[in-house]
Coordinates of N, CA, C and O in Angstrom, one line a residue:
X22 N 0.8 -1.2 0.0 CA 0.0 0.0 0.0 C 0.9 1.3 0.0 O 0.6 2.2 -0.8
X23 N 1.9 1.3 0.9 CA 2.8 2.5 1.0 C 3.6 2.6 -0.3 O 3.7 3.7 -0.9
X24 N 4.0 1.5 -0.8 CA 4.8 1.5 -2.1 C 4.0 2.0 -3.2 O 4.5 2.8 -4.1
X25 N 2.7 1.6 -3.3 CA 1.8 2.1 -4.4 C 1.6 3.6 -4.2 O 1.6 4.3 -5.2
X26 N 1.4 4.0 -3.0 CA 1.2 5.4 -2.8 C 2.4 6.3 -3.2 O 2.2 7.3 -3.9
X27 N 3.5 5.8 -2.9 CA 4.8 6.5 -3.3 C 4.9 6.5 -4.8 O 5.3 7.5 -5.4
X28 N 4.6 5.3 -5.4 CA 4.7 5.2 -6.9 C 3.7 6.2 -7.6 O 4.0 6.9 -8.5
X29 N 2.5 6.3 -7.0 CA 1.5 7.2 -7.5 C 2.0 8.7 -7.3 O 1.8 9.5 -8.2
X30 N 2.6 8.9 -6.2 CA 3.1 10.3 -5.9 C 4.2 10.7 -6.9 O 4.2 11.8 -7.5
X31 N 5.1 9.7 -7.2 CA 6.2 10.0 -8.2 C 5.6 10.3 -9.6 O 6.0 11.2 -10.3
X32 N 4.6 9.4 -10.0 CA 4.0 9.6 -11.3 C 3.3 10.9 -11.4 O 3.4 11.7 -12.3
X33 N 2.5 11.3 -10.3 CA 1.8 12.6 -10.3 C 2.8 13.8 -10.3 O 2.5 14.8 -11.0
X34 N 3.9 13.6 -9.6 CA 4.9 14.7 -9.6 C 5.5 14.9 -11.0 O 5.6 16.0 -11.4
X35 N 5.9 13.8 -11.6 CA 6.5 13.9 -13.0 C 5.5 14.5 -13.9 O 5.8 15.4 -14.7
X36 N 4.2 14.1 -13.9 CA 3.2 14.7 -14.7 C 3.0 16.2 -14.5 O 2.9 16.9 -15.5
X37 N 3.1 16.6 -13.2 CA 2.9 18.0 -12.9 C 4.1 18.8 -13.5 O 4.0 19.9 -14.1
X38 N 5.3 18.2 -13.3 CA 6.5 18.9 -13.9 C 6.5 19.0 -15.4 O 6.8 20.0 -16.0
X39 N 6.0 17.9 -16.0 CA 5.9 18.0 -17.5 C 4.9 19.0 -18.0 O 5.0 19.6 -19.0
X40 N 3.8 19.1 -17.2 CA 2.8 20.1 -17.5 C 3.4 21.5 -17.4 O 3.1 22.4 -18.2
X41 N 4.3 21.7 -16.4 CA 5.0 23.0 -16.3 C 5.9 23.3 -17.5 O 6.0 24.4 -17.9
X42 N 6.5 22.2 -18.1 CA 7.2 22.4 -19.3 C 6.3 22.9 -20.5 O 6.6 23.9 -21.2
X43 N 5.2 22.2 -20.6 CA 4.2 22.6 -21.6 C 3.8 24.1 -21.5 O 3.5 24.8 -22.5
X44 N 3.7 24.5 -20.3 CA 3.2 25.9 -20.0 C 4.3 26.9 -20.1 O 4.1 28.1 -19.9
X45 N 5.6 26.4 -20.2 CA 6.7 27.3 -20.4 C 7.4 27.7 -19.1 O 8.2 28.6 -19.0
X46 N 7.0 27.1 -17.9 CA 7.5 27.5 -16.6 C 8.8 26.7 -16.3 O 9.6 27.2 -15.6
X47 N 8.9 25.5 -16.8 CA 10.0 24.6 -16.5 C 10.8 24.3 -17.8 O 10.2 24.2 -18.9
X48 N 12.1 24.1 -17.6 CA 13.0 23.8 -18.7 C 12.6 22.4 -19.3 O 12.2 21.5 -18.6
X49 N 12.9 22.3 -20.6 CA 12.5 21.0 -21.3 C 13.7 20.1 -21.4 O 13.6 19.0 -21.9
X50 N 14.9 20.5 -20.9 CA 16.1 19.7 -21.0 C 16.4 19.0 -19.7 O 17.5 18.6 -19.4
X51 N 15.4 18.8 -18.8 CA 15.6 18.2 -17.5 C 15.0 16.8 -17.5 O 13.8 16.6 -18.0
X52 N 15.7 15.8 -17.0 CA 15.1 14.5 -16.8 C 14.3 14.5 -15.5 O 14.9 14.4 -14.4
X53 N 13.0 14.7 -15.6 CA 12.2 14.9 -14.4 C 12.1 13.6 -13.5 O 11.8 13.7 -12.3
X54 N 12.3 12.5 -14.1 CA 12.2 11.2 -13.3 C 13.4 11.2 -12.3 O 13.3 10.9 -11.2
X55 N 14.6 11.6 -12.8 CA 15.8 11.7 -11.9 C 15.6 12.8 -10.9 O 15.8 12.6 -9.7
X56 N 15.2 14.0 -11.4 CA 15.1 15.1 -10.5 C 14.0 14.9 -9.4 O 14.2 15.2 -8.3
X57 N 12.9 14.2 -9.8 CA 11.9 13.9 -8.9 C 12.4 12.9 -7.8 O 12.1 13.1 -6.6
X58 N 13.2 11.9 -8.2 CA 13.8 11.0 -7.2 C 14.7 11.8 -6.2 O 14.7 11.6 -5.0
X59 N 15.5 12.8 -6.7 CA 16.3 13.6 -5.9 C 15.5 14.5 -4.9 O 15.9 14.6 -3.8
X60 N 14.5 15.0 -5.4 CA 13.6 15.9 -4.6 C 13.0 15.0 -3.4 O 13.1 15.5 -2.3
X61 N 12.5 13.9 -3.8 CA 11.9 13.0 -2.7 C 13.0 12.6 -1.7 O 12.7 12.5 -0.5
X62 N 14.2 12.4 -2.2 CA 15.3 12.0 -1.2 C 15.6 13.2 -0.3 O 15.8 13.0 0.9
X63 N 15.6 14.4 -0.8 CA 15.8 15.5 0.0 C 14.7 15.7 1.1 O 14.9 16.0 2.2
X64 N 13.5 15.5 0.6 CA 12.3 15.6 1.6 C 12.4 14.4 2.6 O 12.1 14.7 3.8
X65 N 12.9 13.3 2.2 CA 13.1 12.2 3.2 C 14.2 12.6 4.2 O 14.1 12.3 5.4
X66 N 15.2 13.3 3.8 CA 16.3 13.7 4.6 C 15.8 14.8 5.6 O 16.4 15.0 6.6
X67 N 14.7 15.4 5.3 CA 14.1 16.4 6.2 C 14.0 15.9 7.6 O 14.2 16.7 8.6
X68 N 13.6 14.7 7.7 CA 13.4 14.1 9.1 C 14.7 14.1 9.9 O 14.7 14.3 11.1
X69 N 15.8 14.0 9.2 CA 17.1 14.0 9.9 C 17.5 15.5 10.4 O 18.2 15.6 11.3
X70 N 16.9 16.5 9.7 CA 17.3 17.9 10.0 C 16.2 18.5 10.9 O 16.4 19.6 11.3
X71 N 15.1 17.9 11.1 CA 14.0 18.5 11.8 C 14.3 18.9 13.2 O 13.5 19.7 13.8
X72 N 15.3 18.3 13.8 CA 15.6 18.7 15.2 C 16.5 20.0 15.2 O 16.6 20.6 16.3
X73 N 17.0 20.4 14.1 CA 17.9 21.6 14.0 C 17.2 22.8 13.4 O 17.4 23.9 13.8
X74 N 16.3 22.5 12.4 CA 15.6 23.6 11.7 C 14.1 23.3 11.7 O 13.7 22.2 11.8
X75 N 13.3 24.4 11.5 CA 11.9 24.2 11.5 C 11.5 23.4 10.2 O 12.2 23.6 9.1
X76 N 10.4 22.7 10.2 CA 9.9 22.0 9.1 C 9.7 23.0 7.9 O 10.1 22.7 6.8
X77 N 9.1 24.1 8.2 CA 8.8 25.1 7.2 C 10.0 25.7 6.5 O 10.1 25.8 5.3
X78 N 11.1 26.0 7.3 CA 12.3 26.5 6.8 C 13.0 25.5 5.9 O 13.5 25.8 4.8
X79 N 13.0 24.2 6.3 CA 13.6 23.2 5.4 C 12.8 23.0 4.1 O 13.4 23.0 3.0
X80 N 11.5 22.9 4.2 CA 10.7 22.7 3.0 C 10.8 23.9 2.1 O 11.0 23.8 0.9
X81 N 10.8 25.1 2.6 CA 11.0 26.3 1.8 C 12.4 26.3 1.1 O 12.4 26.5 -0.1
X82 N 13.4 25.9 1.8 CA 14.7 25.9 1.2 C 14.8 24.8 0.1 O 15.4 25.1 -1.0
X83 N 14.3 23.7 0.4 CA 14.3 22.6 -0.6 C 13.5 22.9 -1.8 O 13.9 22.9 -3.0
X84 N 12.2 23.3 -1.6 CA 11.3 23.5 -2.7 C 11.7 24.7 -3.6 O 11.7 24.7 -4.8
X85 N 12.0 25.9 -2.9 CA 12.3 27.1 -3.7 C 13.6 26.9 -4.5 O 13.7 27.3 -5.7
X86 N 14.6 26.2 -3.9 CA 15.8 25.9 -4.7 C 15.6 25.0 -5.8 O 16.0 25.2 -6.9
X87 N 14.8 23.9 -5.5 CA 14.5 22.9 -6.5 C 13.7 23.6 -7.7 O 14.1 23.4 -8.9
X88 N 12.7 24.3 -7.4 CA 11.9 24.9 -8.5 C 12.7 25.9 -9.3 O 12.6 26.0 -10.5
X89 N 13.5 26.7 -8.6 CA 14.3 27.7 -9.4 C 15.3 27.0 -10.3 O 15.5 27.4 -11.4
X90 N 15.8 25.9 -9.9 CA 16.8 25.2 -10.7 C 16.2 24.6 -12.0 O 16.9 24.4 -13.0
X91 N 14.9 24.3 -12.0 CA 14.3 23.7 -13.2 C 13.5 24.7 -14.0 O 12.9 24.4 -15.0
X92 N 13.4 26.0 -13.5 CA 12.6 27.0 -14.1 C 13.2 27.7 -15.3 O 14.4 27.8 -15.4
X93 N 12.3 28.0 -16.2 CA 12.7 28.9 -17.3 C 12.8 30.3 -16.7 O 12.4 30.6 -15.6
X94 N 13.1 31.3 -17.5 CA 13.1 32.7 -17.1 C 11.7 33.1 -16.6 O 11.5 33.7 -15.6
X95 N 10.7 32.7 -17.4 CA 9.3 33.0 -17.1 C 8.9 32.3 -15.7 O 8.3 32.9 -14.8
X96 N 9.3 31.1 -15.5 CA 9.1 30.3 -14.3 C 9.7 31.0 -13.1 O 9.2 31.1 -12.0
X97 N 11.0 31.4 -13.3 CA 11.7 32.1 -12.2 C 11.0 33.4 -11.8 O 10.9 33.7 -10.6
X98 N 10.5 34.1 -12.8 CA 9.8 35.4 -12.4 C 8.5 35.1 -11.7 O 8.2 35.8 -10.7
X99 N 7.8 34.1 -12.1 CA 6.6 33.7 -11.4 C 6.9 33.2 -10.0 O 6.2 33.5 -9.0
X100 N 8.0 32.4 -9.8 CA 8.4 31.9 -8.5 C 8.8 33.1 -7.6 O 8.4 33.1 -6.4
X101 N 9.5 34.1 -8.1 CA 9.9 35.3 -7.3 C 8.6 36.0 -6.8 O 8.5 36.4 -5.7
X102 N 7.6 36.1 -7.7 CA 6.3 36.7 -7.3 C 5.7 35.9 -6.1 O 5.2 36.5 -5.2
X103 N 5.7 34.6 -6.3 CA 5.1 33.7 -5.3 C 5.8 33.8 -4.0 O 5.2 33.9 -2.9
X104 N 7.1 33.8 -4.0 CA 7.9 33.8 -2.8 C 7.7 35.2 -2.1 O 7.5 35.2 -0.9
X105 N 7.7 36.3 -2.8 CA 7.4 37.6 -2.2 C 6.0 37.6 -1.5 O 5.9 38.0 -0.3
X106 N 5.0 37.1 -2.2 CA 3.7 37.0 -1.6 C 3.6 36.1 -0.4 O 3.1 36.4 0.6
X107 N 4.2 34.9 -0.6 CA 4.3 33.9 0.5 C 5.0 34.4 1.7 O 4.5 34.2 2.8
X108 N 6.1 35.0 1.5 CA 6.9 35.5 2.7 C 6.2 36.7 3.4 O 6.2 36.9 4.6
X109 N 5.5 37.5 2.6 CA 4.7 38.7 3.2 C 3.6 38.1 4.1 O 3.3 38.6 5.1
X110 N 2.9 37.1 3.6 CA 1.8 36.4 4.4 C 2.4 35.7 5.6 O 1.8 35.8 6.7
X111 N 3.5 35.1 5.5 CA 4.2 34.4 6.6 C 4.5 35.5 7.7 O 4.3 35.2 8.9
X112 N 5.0 36.6 7.3 CA 5.4 37.7 8.2 C 4.1 38.2 8.8 O 4.1 38.5 10.1
X113 N 3.0 38.4 8.1 CA 1.8 38.9 8.6 C 1.3 38.0 9.7 O 0.9 38.4 10.8
X114 N 1.3 36.7 9.5 CA 0.9 35.7 10.4 C 1.7 35.7 11.7 O 1.2 35.7 12.8
X115 N 3.1 35.8 11.5 CA 3.9 35.8 12.7 C 3.8 37.1 13.5 O 3.9 37.1 14.7
X116 N 3.5 38.2 12.8 CA 3.3 39.4 13.5 C 2.0 39.4 14.4 O 2.0 39.9 15.5
X117 N 1.0 38.7 13.9 CA -0.2 38.5 14.6 C -0.1 37.6 15.8 O -0.8 37.8 16.8
X118 N 0.8 36.7 15.7 CA 1.1 35.8 16.8 C 1.8 36.5 18.0 O 1.5 36.2 19.1
X119 N 2.6 37.4 17.7 CA 3.4 38.1 18.7 C 2.5 38.9 19.7 O 1.6 39.3 19.7

């Protein structure tokens, strides 16, 4: 059951990445099956780092670096817009908590 779920996750991730290529956000010269395996390995390693860094900080670092690396110029611009909006909302939330 777990193996099937992971296989489905890999398949869905690769399909999503390929759709990003079709839309012009991701480069077309990337082997997404390999990159996807590397991304999942990084996320698995997250458990080893979770006692030193917050889950959110680790995910942000992994995902934003990963996405920037496979992005076209258009994709990088969209990612920058997303990060700016995401971080401003994160700051708003943490300001409200204080």
